[in-house]
Tab-separated table of C-alpha atoms in Angstrom:
chain	number	residue	atom	x	y	z
A	165	MET	CA	243.036	-38.617	81.828
A	166	ARG	CA	241.370	-40.835	84.778
A	167	ARG	CA	241.671	-44.764	83.711
A	168	VAL	CA	239.395	-47.069	85.968
A	169	VAL	CA	240.951	-51.096	85.783
A	170	ALA	CA	238.803	-54.814	87.171
A	171	ILE	CA	241.286	-57.167	88.547
A	172	ALA	CA	238.814	-60.739	88.619
A	173	ASN	CA	238.418	-64.367	88.740
A	174	GLY	CA	235.182	-66.159	89.962
A	175	LYS	CA	238.313	-67.677	91.783
A	176	GLY	CA	240.100	-67.387	94.700
A	177	GLY	CA	243.901	-67.807	95.487
A	178	VAL	CA	244.441	-66.991	91.436
A	179	GLY	CA	246.457	-63.544	93.088
A	180	LYS	CA	243.717	-60.874	92.334
A	181	THR	CA	244.835	-58.386	95.406
A	182	THR	CA	248.885	-59.530	95.145
A	183	LEU	CA	248.150	-58.203	91.513
A	184	THR	CA	246.684	-54.755	92.230
A	185	ALA	CA	248.649	-54.280	94.875
A	186	GLY	CA	252.291	-55.001	92.749
A	187	LEU	CA	251.215	-53.673	89.615
A	188	ALA	CA	249.137	-50.170	91.589
A	189	GLY	CA	252.865	-49.943	93.485
A	190	GLN	CA	254.549	-50.110	90.063
A	191	VAL	CA	252.764	-47.336	88.155
A	192	ALA	CA	253.234	-45.474	90.789
A	193	ALA	CA	256.534	-46.287	90.981
A	194	THR	CA	256.527	-44.276	87.102
A	195	GLY	CA	255.095	-41.426	88.464
A	196	LEU	CA	251.208	-41.606	87.479
A	197	ARG	CA	248.567	-41.329	90.521
A	198	VAL	CA	246.961	-44.693	91.085
A	199	LEU	CA	244.615	-44.790	93.876
A	200	VAL	CA	243.124	-48.179	94.789
A	201	VAL	CA	239.665	-49.867	95.834
A	202	ASP	CA	239.457	-53.022	97.532
A	203	THR	CA	235.681	-53.998	97.612
A	204	ASP	CA	237.268	-57.567	98.729
A	205	PRO	CA	235.516	-57.774	102.558
A	206	GLN	CA	238.364	-59.445	103.732
A	207	GLY	CA	240.134	-56.523	103.029
A	208	ASN	CA	243.836	-58.657	102.896
A	209	MET	CA	244.887	-55.527	100.560
A	210	GLY	CA	246.655	-53.559	103.558
A	211	ARG	CA	248.546	-56.465	104.580
A	212	ASP	CA	250.054	-56.427	100.893
A	213	LEU	CA	250.449	-52.375	100.620
A	214	GLY	CA	251.386	-52.230	105.015
A	215	TYR	CA	248.043	-50.538	105.625
A	216	GLY	CA	246.562	-51.673	109.188
A	217	LEU	CA	243.126	-53.596	108.297
A	218	GLN	CA	239.766	-52.151	108.884
A	219	ASP	CA	236.143	-52.397	107.779
A	220	GLY	CA	236.169	-51.052	105.189
A	221	SER	CA	232.112	-49.840	106.550
A	222	SER	CA	233.251	-45.705	104.387
A	223	LEU	CA	233.767	-47.908	100.898
A	224	GLY	CA	229.931	-50.191	102.739
A	225	LEU	CA	227.901	-47.028	102.704
A	226	ALA	CA	229.698	-44.723	99.541
A	227	ILE	CA	228.394	-48.075	97.574
A	228	THR	CA	224.643	-47.982	99.614
A	229	HIS	CA	223.792	-44.675	100.668
A	230	GLY	CA	226.380	-41.810	98.162
A	231	LEU	CA	228.755	-41.278	101.635
A	232	PRO	CA	231.484	-39.757	100.646
A	233	LEU	CA	234.943	-42.310	100.816
A	234	ASP	CA	237.349	-42.424	103.589
A	235	VAL	CA	240.939	-41.983	101.641
A	236	SER	CA	244.058	-43.545	102.803
A	237	ARG	CA	246.033	-41.470	101.572
A	238	GLY	CA	250.066	-41.551	100.713
A	239	VAL	CA	249.664	-45.293	100.814
A	240	ARG	CA	253.010	-45.071	98.911
A	241	ASP	CA	254.298	-41.780	96.918
A	242	ARG	CA	250.958	-41.023	94.477
A	243	LEU	CA	249.565	-44.056	95.975
A	244	ASP	CA	245.547	-43.956	97.106
A	245	VAL	CA	244.157	-46.510	98.661
A	246	VAL	CA	239.492	-47.189	99.659
A	247	PRO	CA	239.642	-50.403	102.245
A	248	GLY	CA	238.178	-53.018	102.109
A	249	GLY	CA	237.148	-54.825	104.495
A	250	PRO	CA	233.735	-56.817	106.457
A	251	ALA	CA	231.342	-54.274	106.437
A	252	LEU	CA	231.472	-54.990	102.382
A	253	TRP	CA	229.252	-58.819	103.254
A	254	ASP	CA	225.918	-56.698	103.249
A	255	ILE	CA	226.447	-54.787	100.237
A	256	ALA	CA	224.510	-58.198	98.236
A	257	ALA	CA	221.803	-57.961	100.953
A	258	ALA	CA	221.107	-53.783	100.031
A	259	PHE	CA	220.872	-54.784	96.748
A	260	THR	CA	218.267	-57.281	96.847
A	261	SER	CA	216.583	-55.659	99.593
A	262	ARG	CA	216.756	-51.872	97.732
A	263	GLY	CA	215.732	-53.514	94.236
A	264	ALA	CA	213.054	-56.482	95.144
A	265	ARG	CA	211.243	-53.060	95.865
A	266	GLY	CA	212.705	-50.985	92.869
A	267	ALA	CA	214.413	-48.489	95.029
A	268	SER	CA	218.873	-47.455	93.120
A	269	LEU	CA	221.277	-47.111	95.426
A	270	PRO	CA	224.248	-44.902	95.151
A	271	GLY	CA	226.695	-47.312	93.567
A	272	LEU	CA	229.946	-47.472	93.311
A	273	ARG	CA	230.777	-45.409	90.151
A	274	ARG	CA	229.816	-42.358	92.081
A	275	ALA	CA	231.667	-43.263	94.652
A	276	VAL	CA	234.697	-43.380	93.508
A	277	ASP	CA	234.673	-40.950	91.101
A	278	GLY	CA	234.745	-38.588	93.934
A	279	VAL	CA	237.729	-39.544	94.986
A	280	ARG	CA	240.816	-36.700	93.931
A	281	PRO	CA	244.111	-36.784	94.597
A	282	GLU	CA	245.220	-34.431	97.281
A	283	GLY	CA	247.349	-31.094	96.955
A	284	THR	CA	247.198	-30.909	93.246
A	285	ASP	CA	244.693	-30.421	89.983
A	286	ASP	CA	245.546	-33.547	88.243
A	287	ASP	CA	243.146	-35.921	88.629
A	288	TYR	CA	244.307	-39.616	89.024
A	289	ASP	CA	245.698	-41.941	85.631
A	290	LEU	CA	244.633	-45.375	87.048
A	291	VAL	CA	241.537	-46.394	89.666
A	292	LEU	CA	242.841	-50.463	90.160
A	293	ILE	CA	239.253	-51.962	91.598
A	294	ASP	CA	240.601	-55.669	93.375
A	295	THR	CA	237.091	-58.384	93.888
A	296	PRO	CA	236.984	-60.761	95.912
A	297	PRO	CA	235.924	-64.485	93.985
A	298	GLY	CA	232.925	-65.303	95.941
A	299	GLU	CA	230.915	-62.490	95.731
A	300	PRO	CA	228.632	-62.363	92.221
A	301	ILE	CA	227.028	-59.142	93.089
A	302	LEU	CA	230.359	-57.079	94.515
A	303	GLN	CA	232.129	-58.662	91.083
A	304	GLU	CA	228.756	-57.098	88.723
A	305	LEU	CA	229.511	-53.692	90.738
A	306	VAL	CA	233.364	-52.993	90.274
A	307	PHE	CA	231.635	-54.803	86.406
A	308	ALA	CA	229.198	-51.987	86.351
A	309	SER	CA	231.572	-49.254	87.385
A	310	SER	CA	234.919	-50.338	85.462
A	311	ASP	CA	236.379	-49.215	81.316
A	312	TYR	CA	238.985	-52.058	81.250
A	313	LEU	CA	239.237	-55.546	83.568
A	314	ILE	CA	242.441	-57.336	83.272
A	315	ILE	CA	241.803	-61.627	84.144
A	316	PRO	CA	245.047	-63.132	86.715
A	317	THR	CA	244.322	-66.575	86.063
A	318	ARG	CA	247.052	-69.671	87.889
A	319	SER	CA	248.087	-72.637	85.116
A	320	ASP	CA	245.147	-75.285	87.502
A	321	GLU	CA	242.313	-76.081	86.081
A	322	ALA	CA	239.965	-74.513	88.517
A	323	SER	CA	241.853	-71.116	87.759
A	324	LEU	CA	241.215	-71.766	84.450
A	325	ASP	CA	237.340	-73.082	85.603
A	326	GLY	CA	237.153	-69.296	87.471
A	327	LEU	CA	237.264	-67.455	83.653
A	328	VAL	CA	234.051	-69.481	82.439
A	329	VAL	CA	232.991	-68.066	85.749
A	330	VAL	CA	234.454	-64.963	85.552
A	331	ALA	CA	233.157	-64.030	81.733
A	332	GLN	CA	230.018	-64.235	82.469
A	333	ARG	CA	229.838	-61.545	85.011
A	334	PHE	CA	230.944	-59.887	82.528
A	335	ALA	CA	228.934	-60.553	79.900
A	336	ALA	CA	225.706	-59.840	82.732
A	337	ALA	CA	226.982	-56.771	83.683
A	338	ARG	CA	227.548	-55.574	80.045
A	339	ALA	CA	224.658	-54.113	80.256
A	340	VAL	CA	224.622	-52.058	82.617
A	341	ASN	CA	227.957	-51.012	81.395
A	342	PRO	CA	228.174	-51.858	77.636
A	343	ASP	CA	231.974	-49.827	77.768
A	344	LEU	CA	233.579	-52.780	79.908
A	345	THR	CA	237.010	-54.232	77.745
A	346	LEU	CA	239.121	-57.049	78.734
A	347	LEU	CA	242.713	-55.507	78.615
A	348	GLY	CA	243.478	-59.133	78.820
A	349	VAL	CA	244.555	-61.863	81.389
A	350	THR	CA	247.356	-62.661	82.773
A	351	LEU	CA	249.220	-66.104	84.546
A	352	PHE	CA	250.544	-65.455	88.873
A	353	GLY	CA	252.797	-67.787	90.196
A	354	VAL	CA	253.804	-70.029	87.730
A	355	ARG	CA	257.144	-71.670	89.013
A	356	ALA	CA	260.484	-70.072	87.775
A	357	GLY	CA	261.545	-71.862	84.914
A	358	SER	CA	258.492	-73.549	83.126
A	359	THR	CA	258.922	-72.342	80.742
A	360	ARG	CA	256.790	-74.756	78.490
A	361	LEU	CA	254.211	-75.513	80.638
A	362	ILE	CA	253.543	-71.616	80.672
A	363	LYS	CA	253.701	-71.539	76.938
A	364	ARG	CA	251.379	-74.688	76.776
A	365	VAL	CA	249.104	-72.907	78.839
A	366	GLN	CA	248.989	-69.883	77.733
A	367	SER	CA	248.402	-71.301	73.669
A	368	ALA	CA	244.913	-72.607	75.387
A	369	LEU	CA	244.412	-69.607	76.563
A	370	HIS	CA	244.250	-67.928	74.038
A	371	GLU	CA	242.187	-70.212	71.774
A	372	THR	CA	239.304	-69.833	74.924
A	373	LEU	CA	240.132	-66.347	73.849
A	374	ASP	CA	238.481	-66.498	70.698
A	375	GLY	CA	241.324	-63.340	70.054
A	376	ALA	CA	238.936	-61.536	72.086
A	377	ALA	CA	242.020	-59.974	74.390
A	378	PRO	CA	245.597	-60.197	74.287
A	379	VAL	CA	247.192	-63.277	77.202
A	380	PHE	CA	250.173	-60.613	78.059
A	381	ALA	CA	253.136	-62.055	77.731
A	382	THR	CA	254.302	-61.882	80.817
A	383	SER	CA	253.626	-63.929	83.925
A	384	ILE	CA	254.122	-63.623	87.665
A	385	ARG	CA	255.983	-65.975	88.615
A	386	TYR	CA	255.775	-67.438	92.515
A	387	LEU	CA	258.033	-67.376	94.581
A	388	GLU	CA	257.298	-68.166	98.177
A	389	SER	CA	259.805	-66.662	100.294
A	390	ALA	CA	259.472	-63.705	98.180
A	391	ALA	CA	255.480	-63.627	98.912
A	392	VAL	CA	256.262	-64.631	102.835
A	393	ASP	CA	258.693	-61.582	103.114
A	394	MET	CA	257.260	-58.830	100.933
A	395	ARG	CA	253.831	-59.686	103.291
A	396	SER	CA	255.012	-59.775	106.034
A	397	ARG	CA	256.663	-56.648	106.049
A	398	GLY	CA	253.649	-54.963	103.600
A	399	LEU	CA	256.261	-54.633	101.751
A	400	LEU	CA	255.965	-54.953	96.786
A	401	PRO	CA	257.958	-56.359	95.122
A	402	HIS	CA	260.746	-53.007	93.552
A	403	GLU	CA	260.705	-52.363	97.199
A	404	LEU	CA	261.733	-56.248	98.261
A	405	GLU	CA	264.190	-55.544	95.879
A	406	GLN	CA	265.478	-52.438	97.548
A	407	VAL	CA	265.659	-53.661	100.932
A	408	HIS	CA	267.403	-56.185	99.598
A	409	ARG	CA	270.102	-53.699	98.173
A	410	ALA	CA	269.863	-52.253	101.051
A	411	ASP	CA	269.976	-55.584	103.414
A	412	LYS	CA	273.589	-56.789	100.779
A	413	SER	CA	275.284	-53.498	101.243
A	414	LEU	CA	275.147	-53.432	105.546
A	415	ARG	CA	275.970	-56.649	104.990
A	416	ILE	CA	278.586	-55.936	103.306
A	417	ASN	CA	279.580	-52.805	105.230
A	418	ARG	CA	279.834	-55.528	108.904
A	419	LEU	CA	282.238	-57.630	106.585
A	420	ARG	CA	284.114	-54.270	106.594
A	421	GLN	CA	284.155	-53.856	109.621
A	422	GLY	CA	284.813	-57.565	111.378
A	423	ALA	CA	281.272	-57.425	112.543
A	424	ARG	CA	278.958	-60.278	112.470
A	425	VAL	CA	276.826	-60.211	109.203
A	426	ASP	CA	273.972	-61.948	110.265
A	427	THR	CA	271.708	-58.459	112.176
A	428	GLY	CA	268.943	-60.487	112.762
A	429	ASP	CA	266.732	-59.587	110.581
A	430	SER	CA	267.533	-61.405	107.359
A	431	LEU	CA	264.792	-61.584	104.568
A	432	LEU	CA	263.941	-65.124	103.387
A	433	SER	CA	264.290	-64.477	100.034
A	434	ARG	CA	267.049	-64.427	97.684
A	435	ASP	CA	268.199	-60.408	96.163
A	436	SER	CA	268.618	-62.616	92.665
A	437	SER	CA	264.377	-63.943	93.005
A	438	ALA	CA	262.841	-60.309	94.622
A	439	ALA	CA	264.508	-58.302	91.799
A	440	ARG	CA	263.997	-61.025	89.017
A	441	LEU	CA	260.333	-60.614	91.213
A	442	ALA	CA	259.639	-57.031	90.916
A	443	SER	CA	260.990	-57.205	86.911
A	444	ASP	CA	257.924	-58.931	86.302
A	445	TYR	CA	255.700	-56.532	87.661
A	446	ALA	CA	257.377	-54.042	85.808
A	447	GLU	CA	257.540	-55.152	82.515
A	448	LEU	CA	253.445	-56.516	83.257
A	449	ALA	CA	252.784	-52.141	83.464
A	450	GLN	CA	254.393	-51.718	80.960
A	451	GLU	CA	252.546	-54.239	78.646
A	452	VAL	CA	249.500	-52.995	81.267
A	453	LEU	CA	249.747	-49.349	80.118
A	454	THR	CA	250.548	-50.214	76.230
A	455	ALA	CA	246.874	-52.370	75.795
A	456	MET	CA	245.010	-49.053	77.173
A	457	THR	CA	246.377	-47.525	74.874
A	458	GLN	CA	245.796	-49.627	71.473
A	459	LYS	CA	242.538	-50.011	73.119
A	460	GLU	CA	242.007	-46.142	73.810
A	461	ALA	CA	243.577	-45.919	69.861
A	462	GLN	CA	241.580	-48.316	68.017
A	463	ALA	CA	238.658	-46.484	69.930
A	464	ARG	CA	239.097	-43.025	68.189
A	465	VAL	CA	239.298	-45.157	64.793
A	466	GLU	CA	236.449	-46.672	65.065
A	467	VAL	CA	234.409	-43.582	66.196
A	468	ALA	CA	236.604	-41.486	63.355
A	469	VAL	CA	235.388	-44.530	60.813
B	184	MET	CA	244.968	-77.716	80.983
B	185	THR	CA	242.505	-78.854	77.785
B	186	ALA	CA	240.937	-76.680	76.117
B	187	THR	CA	238.883	-78.447	74.665
B	188	ALA	CA	236.871	-78.827	77.950
B	189	ARG	CA	236.965	-75.161	77.827
B	190	PRO	CA	233.978	-73.358	76.299
B	191	ASN	CA	235.288	-70.311	74.187
B	192	LEU	CA	235.310	-67.722	76.077
B	193	GLY	CA	235.997	-64.552	72.952
B	194	GLY	CA	232.004	-64.404	72.998
B	195	LEU	CA	231.734	-63.488	76.279
B	196	PHE	CA	234.107	-60.949	77.074
B	197	ASN	CA	233.208	-59.481	73.088
B	198	GLY	CA	229.286	-59.220	73.468
B	199	THR	CA	228.731	-61.838	70.971
B	200	THR	CA	227.133	-64.490	73.235
B	201	PRO	CA	223.985	-63.898	75.315
B	202	PRO	CA	224.939	-65.064	79.252
B	203	ASP	CA	223.186	-67.449	80.462
B	204	ARG	CA	221.617	-65.157	83.037
B	205	SER	CA	220.615	-61.069	83.671
B	206	SER	CA	222.589	-58.675	85.720
B	207	SER	CA	221.496	-59.459	89.600
B	208	ILE	CA	222.127	-54.824	89.878
B	209	ALA	CA	220.859	-53.885	86.964
B	210	ASP	CA	217.314	-52.966	88.061
B	211	ALA	CA	219.258	-51.330	91.848
B	212	LEU	CA	221.383	-49.142	89.911
B	213	GLY	CA	218.895	-46.678	88.575
B	214	PRO	CA	219.617	-42.905	87.519
B	215	ARG	CA	218.440	-39.947	90.639
B	216	LEU	CA	217.574	-36.914	90.252
B	217	ILE	CA	219.937	-34.610	92.431
B	218	THR	CA	219.707	-30.517	91.914
B	219	PRO	CA	218.685	-28.353	89.250
B	220	SER	CA	220.948	-26.560	88.971
B	221	PRO	CA	222.443	-24.434	86.031
B	222	VAL	CA	225.570	-27.179	83.469
B	223	VAL	CA	228.086	-25.053	82.245
B	224	GLU	CA	229.585	-26.493	78.973
B	225	ARG	CA	233.781	-25.696	78.920
B	226	GLY	CA	234.170	-22.753	76.305
B	227	ASP	CA	230.852	-21.581	76.700
B	228	GLU	CA	230.766	-20.461	79.232
B	229	SER	CA	226.720	-17.106	77.186
B	230	GLN	CA	225.078	-20.062	78.721
B	231	SER	CA	225.831	-19.542	81.452
B	232	ALA	CA	222.609	-18.501	83.430
B	233	GLU	CA	221.014	-21.365	81.944
B	234	SER	CA	219.748	-23.308	84.094
B	235	GLU	CA	218.712	-26.775	83.370
B	236	VAL	CA	218.359	-30.242	85.124
B	237	THR	CA	220.478	-32.791	85.880
B	238	TYR	CA	221.027	-36.462	86.837
B	239	ALA	CA	223.192	-38.185	88.446
B	240	VAL	CA	223.386	-40.398	86.178
B	241	GLU	CA	224.889	-43.671	87.994
B	242	PRO	CA	228.886	-43.875	86.530
B	243	GLU	CA	227.899	-47.163	86.344
B	244	ASN	CA	225.775	-46.887	83.469
B	245	GLY	CA	227.264	-45.490	80.427
B	246	SER	CA	228.843	-41.629	82.496
B	247	ARG	CA	232.367	-42.267	80.346
B	248	ALA	CA	230.957	-40.183	76.685
B	249	ALA	CA	230.888	-36.239	78.328
B	250	ASN	CA	230.498	-36.712	74.691
B	251	PRO	CA	229.514	-39.821	73.070
B	252	ALA	CA	231.360	-38.601	69.911
B	253	GLU	CA	234.535	-39.296	71.236
B	254	PRO	CA	235.977	-42.723	73.191
B	255	SER	CA	234.547	-43.230	76.307
B	256	ARG	CA	237.381	-44.845	77.799
B	257	GLY	CA	237.827	-42.578	81.276
B	258	SER	CA	235.631	-41.429	83.825
B	259	GLY	CA	232.915	-39.132	83.308
B	260	ALA	CA	232.368	-35.968	85.620
B	261	THR	CA	228.350	-37.457	87.898
B	262	GLY	CA	226.894	-34.847	86.697
B	263	GLN	CA	226.263	-34.300	83.710
B	264	ARG	CA	223.356	-33.159	80.412
B	265	ILE	CA	221.418	-35.772	79.935
B	266	THR	CA	221.866	-35.349	76.325
B	267	HIS	CA	225.072	-36.765	76.302
B	268	VAL	CA	225.388	-39.316	78.077
B	269	ARG	CA	221.537	-41.730	77.663
B	270	ARG	CA	223.371	-44.270	75.844
B	271	GLY	CA	221.871	-47.647	75.459
B	272	GLY	CA	218.646	-46.880	76.622
B	273	THR	CA	218.991	-48.325	80.355
B	274	HIS	CA	218.316	-45.735	82.566
B	275	THR	CA	214.700	-43.511	82.411
B	276	PRO	CA	214.951	-40.405	83.120
B	277	THR	CA	212.639	-39.398	86.206
B	278	GLY	CA	212.492	-35.654	85.678
B	279	ARG	CA	209.107	-34.148	83.743
B	280	GLU	CA	210.905	-30.492	83.067
B	281	HIS	CA	213.407	-31.596	80.140
B	282	GLY	CA	210.265	-31.566	77.950
B	283	TRP	CA	210.723	-34.889	76.926
B	284	THR	CA	208.593	-37.022	74.767
B	285	ALA	CA	205.933	-39.298	75.022
B	286	LEU	CA	208.027	-41.684	73.687
B	287	GLU	CA	210.686	-41.679	76.290
B	288	TRP	CA	207.917	-42.241	78.874
B	289	ILE	CA	206.453	-45.742	77.630
B	290	ASP	CA	207.389	-48.940	78.854
B	291	PRO	CA	209.552	-50.671	76.355
B	292	VAL	CA	207.850	-54.347	77.296
B	293	LYS	CA	205.051	-52.581	77.366
B	294	ALA	CA	205.341	-51.393	74.352
B	295	VAL	CA	206.768	-54.307	72.435
B	296	GLU	CA	203.087	-55.749	74.600
B	297	HIS	CA	201.131	-53.718	72.921
B	298	TYR	CA	202.272	-53.589	69.724
B	299	PHE	CA	202.389	-57.203	69.498
B	300	ALA	CA	197.621	-57.295	70.499
B	301	LEU	CA	197.789	-54.617	67.991
B	302	LEU	CA	199.647	-56.863	65.120
B	303	GLN	CA	196.999	-59.587	66.926
B	304	ALA	CA	193.646	-57.734	67.052
B	305	VAL	CA	194.567	-56.465	62.775
B	306	LEU	CA	195.741	-60.505	62.033
B	307	ASP	CA	192.178	-61.631	64.082
B	308	ALA	CA	190.362	-58.756	61.920
B	309	ASN	CA	191.951	-61.028	58.583
B	310	ARG	CA	191.436	-63.350	59.928
B	311	GLU	CA	187.773	-62.817	59.982
B	312	LEU	CA	187.035	-60.709	56.341
B	313	ALA	CA	189.015	-63.750	54.695
B	314	VAL	CA	187.106	-66.777	56.401
B	315	GLY	CA	183.544	-63.949	55.683
B	316	CYS	CA	184.654	-64.092	51.430
B	317	ALA	CA	185.732	-67.257	51.208
B	318	ASN	CA	182.602	-68.376	52.966
B	319	ALA	CA	180.946	-66.279	50.628
B	320	VAL	CA	182.889	-67.453	47.474
B	321	SER	CA	182.557	-71.220	47.957
B	322	SER	CA	178.536	-71.116	48.766
B	323	LEU	CA	177.631	-69.170	45.665
B	324	PRO	CA	176.966	-71.762	43.158
B	325	ARG	CA	174.604	-73.709	46.400
B	326	ARG	CA	173.070	-69.466	46.557
B	327	ALA	CA	172.576	-69.682	42.171
B	328	GLY	CA	170.970	-74.003	41.993
B	329	MET	CA	168.400	-72.080	44.187
B	330	ARG	CA	167.361	-69.366	42.761
B	331	ARG	CA	167.111	-71.908	39.492
């Protein structure tokens, strides 16, 4: 069954795109089919997943005119992408203009529903939609098209204030999508080892959310060197870990052969940090999938009652 | 982080607190008639000849519950029987072929306005009647005195 999950925060730079890419890659690596939709006009998903930057016009025309989407197939095994790009800046204007004269737009859900994996009768298991922070109409469009919302936040005050913005948009979007559910909030980009800080922020988040959704126990650590390695090479965390492993065995082989160890193309990050980062994503992906299963079980019980 | 400086967001996320403003896209996402094609329910091929008008119910607007008795997780088909997707009253279908009742065509805001206008008229009439009766009662002694 397909689940559509939006990743959003009202503030930029909190890790939405990186988290979307990392989760998508991790879930696809476990054998599920994943579609990533990049609704960000900046189109940074291309850097995280390592495909060429695009202008997002296909997605823009699908939303405003109902044209079929161009999908970048096989970005990874079982992972397809609908790329974003600067053409998506036009959507807000199109909505305002058509709304003013009472005309309707096809919207995002219909466009995404029309996309199916190639070479199989199965549907996607998960559709992850990355959102831009400063475009309320684009963000609401995504909310109107999603089953769940995940909010990444950093530990600083400004990022947490972004939660208030996204909460207002979420509540407004429920007018058109009453089934939209907050799946959880996750801390992103926290310094490794700052356990006390993580606990303190998570506790404050619990209080702010007042039981409306969980704060995921897994937080994604901040590792500058790994982030640079990943974006410069278009690698996901678990792929960076694999590259490190391959790199390590190459160096050992060179040592054995008495050749120069430095290949001239060394990674900035250390293999241990890449492994820890990959493990963060694996744990978070598991938490997210479990949370969805629990929400659905809860919904079934409510319907039965 | 100081939690006290930040409002409690639980209500906004669970729907008990209304947002400060309404959705900016609600009006722009309307239903559109796509094709008058036959719709066949799974396991009910015998009804395949029955022609029904299907609507491109905007998925944003709750197309995910093909069966209202089931939880609405996951996405639904683009075109569904309209009887399955009229959830929450946010859509106003535009087809005439289905024999909609008059109620379904009424603009709810106008209906409320008419209701209160009617209520006001009834209240006005009541007031006139009550004031007339009170006047008549209060003038009775005076009239009785004049007769004597």
